[in-house]
Coordinates of C-alpha atoms and ligand atoms in Angstrom, one line a residue:
M909 CA -57.1 -120.6 42.8
N910 CA -57.9 -118.3 45.7
K911 CA -55.5 -115.4 46.3
Y912 CA -56.2 -115.9 50.0
D913 CA -56.3 -119.0 52.2
V914 CA -58.0 -117.2 55.1
I915 CA -60.2 -114.1 55.3
V916 CA -60.5 -112.5 58.7
V917 CA -63.5 -110.2 59.3
G918 CA -62.7 -107.3 61.7
A919 CA -59.4 -105.9 62.9
G920 CA -59.7 -105.9 66.7
N921 CA -57.7 -108.1 69.1
A922 CA -59.5 -111.4 68.3
A923 CA -59.2 -110.8 64.6
F924 CA -55.4 -110.1 64.8
C925 CA -54.8 -113.1 67.0
A926 CA -56.6 -115.2 64.3
A927 CA -54.6 -113.5 61.5
H928 CA -51.2 -114.0 63.3
A929 CA -52.0 -117.7 64.0
A930 CA -53.1 -118.4 60.4
R931 CA -50.1 -116.7 59.0
E932 CA -47.8 -118.5 61.3
H933 CA -49.1 -121.8 59.8
G934 CA -48.3 -120.6 56.3
A935 CA -51.7 -119.3 55.2
T936 CA -52.1 -116.2 53.1
V937 CA -54.4 -113.8 55.1
L938 CA -56.6 -110.9 54.2
V939 CA -58.1 -108.8 57.1
L940 CA -61.2 -106.8 56.2
E941 CA -62.1 -104.0 58.6
R942 CA -65.3 -102.0 58.2
A943 CA -64.0 -98.8 60.0
P944 CA -61.7 -96.4 58.3
E945 CA -58.0 -96.7 59.3
S946 CA -58.3 -93.6 61.5
L947 CA -60.9 -95.4 63.6
N948 CA -59.2 -98.8 63.5
G949 CA -59.0 -101.4 66.3
G950 CA -62.6 -101.8 67.3
N951 CA -63.4 -102.0 71.0
S952 CA -59.9 -103.4 71.6
R953 CA -58.5 -100.0 70.9
F954 CA -60.7 -98.5 73.7
T955 CA -59.5 -100.9 76.3
A956 CA -57.0 -100.3 79.0
G957 CA -55.3 -103.4 77.7
A958 CA -55.9 -105.2 81.0
I959 CA -55.8 -108.9 80.4
R960 CA -56.7 -111.8 82.8
F961 CA -54.6 -115.0 82.8
A962 CA -53.7 -117.7 85.3
Y963 CA -50.2 -117.5 86.8
E964 CA -48.3 -119.3 89.6
D965 CA -46.0 -116.6 91.0
A966 CA -43.8 -113.6 90.4
G967 CA -41.6 -115.7 88.1
D968 CA -44.4 -115.9 85.6
I969 CA -44.9 -112.1 85.7
R970 CA -41.2 -111.5 85.3
A971 CA -41.1 -113.7 82.2
L972 CA -43.8 -111.6 80.6
C973 CA -42.4 -108.3 81.7
P974 CA -38.7 -108.3 81.1
D975 CA -38.7 -104.5 81.6
L976 CA -39.6 -104.8 85.3
S977 CA -36.8 -103.5 87.6
E978 CA -35.5 -105.3 90.7
D979 CA -36.6 -102.3 92.7
Q980 CA -40.2 -102.7 91.5
I981 CA -40.2 -106.4 92.1
A982 CA -38.9 -105.9 95.7
I983 CA -41.9 -103.7 96.6
T984 CA -44.5 -105.8 94.9
D985 CA -46.6 -108.8 96.0
F986 CA -47.9 -110.3 92.8
G987 CA -49.4 -113.2 94.6
S988 CA -50.7 -116.0 92.4
Y989 CA -53.8 -116.5 90.2
T990 CA -54.2 -120.2 89.7
T991 CA -56.3 -121.9 87.1
D992 CA -58.5 -123.0 90.0
H993 CA -59.0 -119.4 91.0
F994 CA -59.8 -118.4 87.4
Y995 CA -62.4 -121.2 87.1
E996 CA -63.9 -120.1 90.5
D997 CA -64.2 -116.5 89.3
M998 CA -65.8 -117.5 86.0
F999 CA -68.3 -119.9 87.6
R1000 CA -69.2 -117.5 90.5
V1001 CA -69.8 -114.4 88.4
T1002 CA -71.7 -116.2 85.7
R1003 CA -73.8 -118.0 88.3
Y1004 CA -72.4 -121.3 87.0
R1005 CA -73.9 -120.7 83.6
T1006 CA -70.6 -120.4 81.6
D1007 CA -70.2 -123.2 79.1
P1008 CA -67.8 -125.5 80.9
A1009 CA -65.9 -126.5 77.7
L1010 CA -65.5 -122.9 76.5
C1011 CA -64.5 -121.9 80.0
E1012 CA -61.9 -124.7 80.3
R1013 CA -60.3 -123.7 77.0
L1014 CA -60.2 -120.1 78.2
V1015 CA -58.7 -120.8 81.5
T1016 CA -56.2 -123.5 80.6
G1017 CA -55.2 -121.6 77.4
S1018 CA -54.7 -118.3 79.1
R1019 CA -51.1 -118.6 80.3
E1020 CA -49.6 -120.1 77.2
T1021 CA -51.5 -117.5 75.1
M1022 CA -49.8 -114.7 77.0
A1023 CA -46.5 -116.3 76.3
W1024 CA -47.5 -116.6 72.6
L1025 CA -48.5 -112.9 72.5
G1026 CA -45.3 -112.0 74.2
G1027 CA -43.3 -114.0 71.7
K1028 CA -45.1 -112.2 68.8
G1029 CA -43.9 -108.9 70.3
I1030 CA -46.8 -107.7 72.5
R1031 CA -45.4 -106.1 75.6
F1032 CA -47.0 -106.1 79.0
M1033 CA -46.6 -104.2 82.3
P1034 CA -48.2 -104.5 85.8
I1035 CA -51.3 -102.4 86.5
Y1036 CA -49.9 -100.5 89.4
G1037 CA -52.4 -98.1 91.0
R1038 CA -55.5 -99.5 89.4
Q1039 CA -55.1 -103.1 90.5
A1040 CA -52.7 -102.6 93.4
F1041 CA -52.6 -99.8 96.0
K1042 CA -49.4 -98.9 97.9
V1043 CA -50.0 -99.7 101.6
D1044 CA -47.0 -99.5 104.0
G1045 CA -44.6 -99.1 101.1
R1046 CA -45.7 -102.2 99.2
F1047 CA -48.0 -102.9 96.3
K1048 CA -50.3 -105.9 96.6
F1049 CA -52.2 -107.1 93.5
W1050 CA -55.8 -108.2 94.0
G1051 CA -58.7 -109.5 91.9
G1052 CA -56.8 -111.7 89.5
L1053 CA -56.0 -108.9 87.1
T1054 CA -52.3 -108.0 87.1
L1055 CA -51.0 -107.1 83.6
E1056 CA -51.9 -104.7 80.8
A1057 CA -50.6 -104.2 77.4
W1058 CA -48.0 -101.4 77.0
G1059 CA -49.8 -98.3 75.9
G1060 CA -53.2 -99.7 76.8
G1061 CA -55.6 -100.6 74.0
V1062 CA -54.0 -98.1 71.6
G1063 CA -50.6 -99.7 72.2
L1064 CA -52.1 -103.2 71.8
V1065 CA -53.7 -102.5 68.4
D1066 CA -50.6 -100.6 67.1
A1067 CA -48.5 -103.6 68.1
H1068 CA -50.9 -106.1 66.5
T1069 CA -51.0 -104.0 63.3
K1070 CA -47.2 -103.8 63.1
I1071 CA -46.8 -107.5 63.7
A1072 CA -49.4 -108.4 61.1
T1073 CA -48.0 -106.0 58.5
E1074 CA -44.4 -107.3 58.9
A1075 CA -45.7 -110.9 58.6
G1076 CA -47.2 -110.1 55.2
I1077 CA -50.9 -110.0 56.3
E1078 CA -52.9 -107.7 54.1
I1079 CA -55.3 -105.3 55.9
R1080 CA -58.0 -103.5 54.1
Y1081 CA -59.9 -100.7 55.9
G1082 CA -63.3 -99.2 55.0
A1083 CA -64.2 -102.8 53.8
R1084 CA -67.6 -103.8 55.2
V1085 CA -68.4 -107.5 54.9
R1086 CA -72.1 -107.9 54.1
E1087 CA -72.6 -111.6 53.7
L1088 CA -70.9 -115.0 53.7
L1089 CA -70.6 -116.9 50.4
F1090 CA -72.1 -120.2 51.2
D1091 CA -72.7 -123.1 48.7
G1092 CA -75.1 -124.9 51.0
H1093 CA -72.3 -127.0 52.5
A1094 CA -69.3 -124.8 53.1
V1095 CA -68.4 -121.1 53.4
T1096 CA -66.3 -120.1 50.4
G1097 CA -65.6 -116.5 50.9
V1098 CA -67.3 -113.1 51.6
R1099 CA -69.3 -110.4 49.8
L1100 CA -68.1 -106.9 50.8
T1101 CA -68.5 -103.3 50.1
A1102 CA -65.4 -101.1 49.8
D1103 CA -64.8 -97.8 48.0
G1104 CA -68.4 -97.8 46.9
E1105 CA -68.2 -101.1 45.1
T1106 CA -69.7 -104.4 46.2
F1107 CA -67.9 -107.6 45.2
N1108 CA -67.0 -111.1 46.3
V1109 CA -63.6 -112.5 47.5
S1110 CA -63.1 -116.2 47.8
A1111 CA -61.0 -118.0 50.4
K1112 CA -60.5 -121.5 51.8
S1113 CA -61.9 -120.3 55.1
V1114 CA -63.4 -117.3 56.9
V1115 CA -62.8 -116.2 60.5
L1116 CA -65.5 -113.9 61.9
A1117 CA -64.2 -111.5 64.6
A1118 CA -66.6 -108.6 64.0
G1119 CA -67.7 -107.9 67.6
G1120 CA -71.1 -107.9 69.3
F1121 CA -74.2 -105.9 68.7
E1122 CA -73.8 -103.2 71.4
S1123 CA -73.7 -100.4 68.9
N1124 CA -77.0 -101.4 67.3
T1125 CA -79.7 -99.4 69.1
E1126 CA -82.5 -101.5 67.6
W1127 CA -81.0 -104.9 68.5
R1128 CA -80.1 -103.6 72.0
T1129 CA -83.7 -102.8 72.7
R1130 CA -84.9 -105.9 71.0
Y1131 CA -82.6 -108.4 72.8
L1132 CA -81.4 -106.7 76.0
G1133 CA -84.8 -105.1 76.6
P1134 CA -86.7 -101.8 76.8
G1135 CA -84.6 -99.0 78.2
W1136 CA -81.3 -100.2 76.6
E1137 CA -81.7 -97.7 73.7
M1138 CA -80.8 -95.2 76.5
A1139 CA -77.4 -96.6 77.2
K1140 CA -74.3 -94.9 75.9
V1141 CA -71.8 -97.1 73.9
R1142 CA -68.4 -97.1 75.5
G1143 CA -66.5 -98.2 72.4
T1144 CA -66.7 -98.3 68.6
A1145 CA -69.8 -97.4 66.7
F1146 CA -69.1 -100.2 64.2
N1147 CA -70.0 -103.3 66.3
T1148 CA -73.6 -103.6 65.1
G1149 CA -73.9 -107.3 65.0
D1150 CA -73.0 -107.8 61.3
G1151 CA -70.8 -110.9 62.0
I1152 CA -73.5 -112.6 64.1
R1153 CA -76.2 -111.8 61.6
M1154 CA -74.3 -113.2 58.6
A1155 CA -73.5 -116.4 60.5
L1156 CA -77.1 -116.8 61.6
D1157 CA -78.2 -116.2 58.0
I1158 CA -76.5 -119.4 56.9
G1159 CA -77.8 -121.5 59.8
A1160 CA -75.3 -120.9 62.6
S1161 CA -76.6 -121.7 66.1
P1162 CA -77.1 -118.8 68.4
A1163 CA -75.7 -119.3 71.9
G1164 CA -75.3 -117.7 75.3
N1165 CA -76.9 -114.9 77.2
W1166 CA -78.6 -112.9 74.4
S1167 CA -80.4 -110.6 76.9
G1168 CA -77.1 -110.0 78.9
C1169 CA -74.3 -107.6 78.4
H1170 CA -71.3 -106.0 80.1
A1171 CA -72.2 -102.4 81.2
V1172 CA -70.7 -100.0 83.6
G1173 CA -71.1 -96.7 85.3
W1174 CA -70.1 -94.1 82.6
D1175 CA -70.0 -90.3 82.5
Y1176 CA -73.5 -88.9 82.2
N1177 CA -72.4 -86.4 79.6
A1178 CA -70.3 -88.8 77.5
P1179 CA -71.1 -88.9 73.8
E1180 CA -73.3 -91.6 72.2
F1181 CA -70.3 -93.7 71.2
G1182 CA -66.8 -93.9 72.5
D1183 CA -64.4 -91.1 71.9
L1184 CA -60.9 -92.3 71.0
A1185 CA -59.3 -89.1 72.5
V1186 CA -60.8 -90.1 75.9
G1187 CA -60.6 -93.9 75.6
D1188 CA -61.9 -95.6 78.7
G1189 CA -61.7 -92.3 80.7
Y1190 CA -65.5 -91.9 80.9
Q1191 CA -65.7 -95.0 83.1
K1192 CA -65.9 -94.3 86.9
H1193 CA -64.8 -97.4 88.7
S1194 CA -63.8 -96.3 92.2
Y1195 CA -67.3 -96.6 93.7
P1196 CA -66.2 -99.3 96.2
F1197 CA -64.6 -96.4 98.2
G1198 CA -67.7 -94.2 98.2
I1199 CA -71.4 -94.4 97.8
M1200 CA -73.8 -94.2 94.8
V1201 CA -77.2 -92.5 95.1
N1202 CA -80.1 -92.2 92.7
A1203 CA -82.6 -89.4 91.9
N1204 CA -84.4 -90.1 95.2
G1205 CA -81.1 -89.6 97.0
K1206 CA -81.1 -93.3 98.0
R1207 CA -78.3 -95.9 97.8
F1208 CA -79.4 -98.8 95.6
V1209 CA -76.5 -101.2 95.4
D1210 CA -73.8 -102.7 97.6
E1211 CA -70.8 -100.6 96.3
G1212 CA -68.4 -102.8 98.3
A1213 CA -69.8 -106.2 97.6
D1214 CA -66.5 -107.3 96.0
F1215 CA -63.4 -106.0 94.3
R1216 CA -64.5 -103.7 91.5
N1217 CA -63.3 -106.4 88.9
Y1218 CA -66.2 -108.6 89.9
T1219 CA -69.0 -106.0 90.2
Y1220 CA -68.4 -103.2 87.7
A1221 CA -69.6 -105.1 84.6
K1222 CA -73.1 -105.7 86.1
Y1223 CA -73.6 -102.4 87.9
G1224 CA -74.2 -100.5 84.6
R1225 CA -77.5 -102.4 84.3
V1226 CA -78.5 -101.5 87.8
I1227 CA -77.8 -97.8 87.1
L1228 CA -79.9 -98.0 83.9
E1229 CA -82.8 -99.3 86.0
Q1230 CA -82.8 -96.3 88.4
P1231 CA -85.2 -93.4 87.8
D1232 CA -84.1 -91.4 84.8
Q1233 CA -81.2 -93.8 84.3
F1234 CA -78.6 -91.9 86.4
A1235 CA -76.6 -92.0 89.7
W1236 CA -74.1 -89.8 91.5
Q1237 CA -71.0 -91.3 93.0
I1238 CA -69.9 -89.5 96.2
F1239 CA -66.5 -89.4 98.0
D1240 CA -65.0 -87.4 100.8
R1241 CA -61.4 -86.3 101.4
K1242 CA -60.5 -89.5 103.2
V1243 CA -60.6 -91.5 99.9
T1244 CA -60.1 -89.1 97.0
H1245 CA -56.4 -90.0 96.8
L1246 CA -57.5 -93.5 95.9
L1247 CA -59.6 -92.5 92.9
R1248 CA -58.5 -93.9 89.6
D1249 CA -56.9 -91.6 87.0
E1250 CA -60.2 -91.5 85.0
Y1251 CA -61.6 -89.2 87.8
R1252 CA -59.1 -86.5 86.9
I1253 CA -59.9 -86.0 83.2
K1254 CA -61.2 -82.6 82.3
Q1255 CA -64.3 -84.2 80.7
A1256 CA -65.5 -85.6 84.1
S1257 CA -69.1 -84.4 85.1
K1258 CA -68.1 -83.5 88.6
V1259 CA -69.2 -81.2 91.4
T1260 CA -67.3 -80.3 94.6
A1261 CA -68.6 -78.9 97.9
N1262 CA -67.4 -77.9 101.3
T1263 CA -70.5 -78.8 103.2
L1264 CA -73.0 -81.6 102.8
E1265 CA -75.8 -79.1 102.4
E1266 CA -73.9 -77.5 99.5
L1267 CA -73.3 -80.9 98.0
A1268 CA -77.0 -81.8 98.2
S1269 CA -77.9 -78.6 96.3
K1270 CA -75.4 -79.4 93.6
L1271 CA -76.5 -83.0 92.8
E1272 CA -78.5 -82.3 89.7
G1273 CA -81.8 -84.3 89.6
V1274 CA -81.5 -85.6 93.2
D1275 CA -84.0 -85.0 95.9
P1276 CA -81.9 -83.0 98.5
H1277 CA -84.1 -84.1 101.5
G1278 CA -84.0 -87.8 100.5
F1279 CA -80.2 -87.5 100.1
A1280 CA -79.7 -85.8 103.5
D1281 CA -81.7 -88.5 105.2
E1282 CA -79.8 -91.2 103.4
L1283 CA -76.4 -89.8 104.3
K1284 CA -77.3 -89.5 108.0
T1285 CA -78.5 -93.1 108.2
Y1286 CA -75.5 -94.4 106.2
N1287 CA -72.9 -92.5 108.2
A1288 CA -74.4 -93.8 111.4
A1289 CA -74.2 -97.4 110.2
V1290 CA -70.4 -97.4 109.3
D1291 CA -68.3 -99.8 111.3
T1292 CA -65.5 -97.5 112.3
Q1293 CA -63.7 -100.2 114.4
T1294 CA -62.5 -102.3 111.6
L1295 CA -59.4 -101.1 109.8
F1296 CA -59.9 -99.7 106.2
N1297 CA -57.6 -101.5 103.7
P1298 CA -58.2 -101.1 99.9
N1299 CA -56.0 -104.0 99.0
I1300 CA -58.1 -106.7 100.7
K1301 CA -61.8 -107.2 101.2
D1302 CA -61.6 -105.6 104.6
G1303 CA -65.0 -106.4 106.0
R1304 CA -65.4 -102.8 107.1
S1305 CA -69.2 -102.6 106.5
A1306 CA -72.2 -100.4 106.9
S1307 CA -75.0 -102.7 107.9
G1308 CA -78.5 -102.6 109.2
L1309 CA -79.4 -100.6 106.2
T1310 CA -81.9 -101.3 103.4
V1311 CA -78.8 -101.8 101.2
K1312 CA -75.7 -103.0 103.0
K1313 CA -72.2 -101.9 102.1
S1314 CA -70.0 -105.0 102.7
N1315 CA -66.4 -103.6 102.5
W1316 CA -64.5 -100.4 102.4
A1317 CA -67.3 -98.4 104.2
N1318 CA -66.2 -94.9 105.3
T1319 CA -68.4 -92.1 106.5
I1320 CA -69.0 -89.2 104.1
S1321 CA -68.0 -86.5 106.5
E1322 CA -64.7 -84.8 105.7
P1323 CA -64.7 -81.9 103.1
P1324 CA -64.0 -81.3 100.4
F1325 CA -66.7 -83.6 98.9
E1326 CA -66.6 -84.8 95.3
A1327 CA -69.5 -86.2 93.3
Y1328 CA -69.5 -87.6 89.8
H1329 CA -72.6 -87.9 87.6
I1330 CA -72.9 -91.2 85.8
T1331 CA -75.3 -93.2 83.6
C1332 CA -75.0 -96.6 82.0
G1333 CA -72.3 -97.3 79.4
I1334 CA -72.6 -100.6 77.5
T1335 CA -69.3 -102.3 76.7
F1336 CA -70.3 -105.5 74.8
T1337 CA -73.1 -108.0 74.4
F1338 CA -72.9 -111.6 75.7
G1339 CA -75.0 -113.4 73.1
G1340 CA -73.5 -114.6 69.9
V1341 CA -72.8 -117.7 67.8
R1342 CA -71.9 -121.2 69.0
I1343 CA -68.4 -122.5 68.4
D1344 CA -66.6 -125.7 69.0
P1345 CA -64.4 -124.9 72.0
Q1346 CA -61.4 -126.8 70.6
T1347 CA -61.3 -125.5 67.0
S1348 CA -63.4 -122.2 67.2
Q1349 CA -65.4 -123.6 64.3
V1350 CA -68.9 -122.2 64.1
L1351 CA -71.6 -124.8 64.7
S1352 CA -74.9 -124.9 62.8
D1353 CA -78.2 -125.2 64.6
D1354 CA -78.0 -128.9 63.9
Q1355 CA -74.9 -128.7 66.2
A1356 CA -72.6 -129.6 63.2
P1357 CA -69.4 -127.7 62.3
I1358 CA -70.0 -125.4 59.4
P1359 CA -67.1 -126.1 57.0
G1360 CA -64.9 -123.1 56.4
L1361 CA -66.3 -120.9 59.1
F1362 CA -64.7 -119.9 62.4
A1363 CA -65.4 -117.2 65.0
A1364 CA -63.8 -115.5 68.0
G1365 CA -64.1 -112.5 70.3
E1366 CA -67.2 -110.7 71.4
M1367 CA -69.4 -112.4 68.9
V1368 CA -69.0 -115.8 70.4
G1369 CA -71.8 -116.7 72.9
G1370 CA -71.8 -119.0 75.9
L1371 CA -68.9 -117.8 78.0
F1372 CA -70.4 -114.9 79.9
Y1373 CA -73.8 -114.7 81.6
F1374 CA -75.0 -111.9 83.9
N1375 CA -71.5 -110.6 84.7
Y1376 CA -67.9 -110.9 83.8
P1377 CA -64.5 -110.9 85.5
G1378 CA -62.5 -107.8 84.3
G1379 CA -59.8 -108.4 81.7
T1380 CA -61.4 -111.6 80.3
G1381 CA -62.6 -110.1 77.0
L1382 CA -59.1 -109.6 75.6
M1383 CA -58.1 -113.1 76.9
S1384 CA -61.1 -114.7 75.3
G1385 CA -60.4 -113.0 72.0
S1386 CA -56.8 -114.1 72.2
V1387 CA -57.4 -117.7 73.1
F1388 CA -60.3 -118.4 70.7
G1389 CA -58.9 -116.0 68.0
R1390 CA -55.6 -117.9 68.0
R1391 CA -57.4 -121.2 67.8
A1392 CA -59.7 -119.9 65.0
G1393 CA -56.7 -118.8 63.0
E1394 CA -54.9 -122.1 63.4
S1395 CA -58.0 -124.1 62.5
A1396 CA -58.7 -121.9 59.5
A1397 CA -55.2 -122.3 58.2
F1398 CA -55.7 -126.1 58.1
S1399 CA -59.3 -126.1 57.0
N1400 CA -60.1 -127.9 53.7
R1401 CA -63.8 -127.3 53.8
T1402 CA -64.6 -130.9 53.8
K1403 CA -65.6 -131.0 57.5
Ligands
FAD1063 C1 -64.0 -98.6 77.0 C2 -63.7 -100.1 77.0 C3 -62.7 -100.6 77.8 C4 -62.5 -102.0 77.9 N1 -61.4 -102.4 78.7 C5 -61.1 -103.7 78.6 C6 -59.9 -104.2 79.3 O1 -59.1 -103.4 79.8 N2 -59.6 -105.5 79.2 C7 -60.4 -106.4 78.5 O2 -60.2 -107.6 78.5 N3 -61.5 -106.0 77.8 C8 -61.9 -104.7 77.9 N4 -62.9 -104.3 77.1 C9 -63.7 -105.3 76.4 C10 -62.9 -105.5 75.1 O3 -62.8 -104.4 74.3 C11 -63.5 -106.6 74.2 O4 -63.9 -107.7 74.9 C12 -62.5 -107.0 73.1 O5 -61.7 -106.0 72.7 C13 -63.3 -107.5 71.9 O6 -62.4 -107.8 70.9 P1 -63.0 -108.2 69.5 O7 -61.8 -108.4 68.6 O8 -64.0 -109.4 69.7 O9 -63.9 -107.0 69.0 P2 -63.4 -105.6 68.5 O10 -62.1 -105.2 69.1 O11 -64.5 -104.6 68.8 O12 -63.2 -105.8 67.0 C14 -64.3 -106.0 66.1 C15 -64.1 -105.3 64.8 O13 -65.0 -105.8 63.8 C16 -65.2 -104.7 62.9 N5 -66.4 -105.0 62.2 C17 -67.7 -105.0 62.6 N6 -68.6 -105.3 61.6 C18 -67.8 -105.5 60.5 C19 -68.1 -105.9 59.1 N7 -69.3 -106.1 58.7 N8 -67.1 -106.0 58.3 C20 -65.8 -105.8 58.7 N9 -65.4 -105.5 60.0 C21 -66.5 -105.4 60.9 C22 -65.4 -103.5 63.8 O14 -65.2 -102.3 63.2 C23 -64.2 -103.8 64.8 O15 -63.0 -103.2 64.5 C24 -63.2 -102.9 77.1 C25 -64.2 -102.4 76.2 C26 -64.4 -101.0 76.1 C27 -65.4 -100.5 75.1

């Protein structure tokens, strides 16, 4: 007799969704987390808690946010984010490479999964400020990303932990799962190390939710390519690809964009791994309102190509490809009030100046002459006739340049000037294992379900290629984690 029906490996958002779902269906559940309790929550704890889902109208938002006041509702345009829109975003940003069946499960399952999370006790609130600016007294949400968990990633993980504990789910920290117990037909448990001892625990089924391989320098360089050892890791140091490796070891099929990842502009002086005291504060996501220059003083990317939700996850790679892997983001007084709160943390690598000459001299590593020329050309190209509006793609461009700026172009001309030094921060990797989209069961490289083995979250491959729409990571973990937990609870290892 097994003491546990289901073992869940990892204790981030995907793992907890699996654990709740399995428990809800009567399973006894053990969660094994490699990190000590003080560093719990994986990457999920580092998030802002922003979560993407399809909704029809303000009624759907109100149902998920009972704390919203009538005054807030009166000054907010939540718009809608239909399933069609969600599909379009996924197909467009992944260049039509997303696995259609996985994508369908994600999109069509998103709204009901939000309701399920809400029913479990996870609370949500609108992302005022970051995802909606106040223009003429009203907030208008853009980019399909409207709600975040109360208290961000920390609040989300705390809520998950409380719900799990109250439901009788056992969580063991400092427990690193090393391999799957596999009898040649089915997974029968795990081998782990905890408190200096290595031993086996059996179960009817195992859910792997152990994250990607972003924190493994060697795998990063091997799979993402040369140069990726230079990236800083935005989140946990514990996602080193263990879950993926142990599944591949028993014949799981690899899937998805193994040379791809989510990576952003990240403070140049940030530590090697994420710092829980700073959370996601090292990110610098307001570049659509300014410009970015490299060591030659040159712009290298269209900062205003789209809302930041659709560009930020691919621009980290572009920054890594610049000479010496850095860039400076530059803003003038006209837009500094729009900068996200992460620009005001004391750890920001920031310089200010009252003249452009002074600014040029303060941008460490940048050719001041190249920068001065670039600014002159850029400022002259800005279309000052079109009205600037941060809530829409305003078409206010700077064109006729080597690198166009498509929206939100403003001259860099009014002091004080602010500049932020950034490099590439990797968030998570896109390659992973193949799962059945309906059951989250891991498939073998014969494309057959591996009895007793399920997976969810970052370590599933096939959903994201090249890029990613913001807020989809938590939703993916929730949809497939929930499904993995349900399937695991009913698994009898025969198929
Ligand atoms: C700074 C930052 C901000 C982000 N912001 C957002 C956001 O606002 N919205 C959004 O949707 N996404 C965001 N993301 C992405 C998001 O974090 C992930 O997509 C999501 O949290 C992944 O959840 P997960 O459960 O798969 O992995 P994780 O939350 O990383 O959990 C994996 C867990 O597995 C554990 N583990 C690893 N190996 C083992 C082992 N051998 N044995 C036992 N346990 C193991 C790890 O310690 C970890 O706790 C952000 C990421 C970062 C880093």
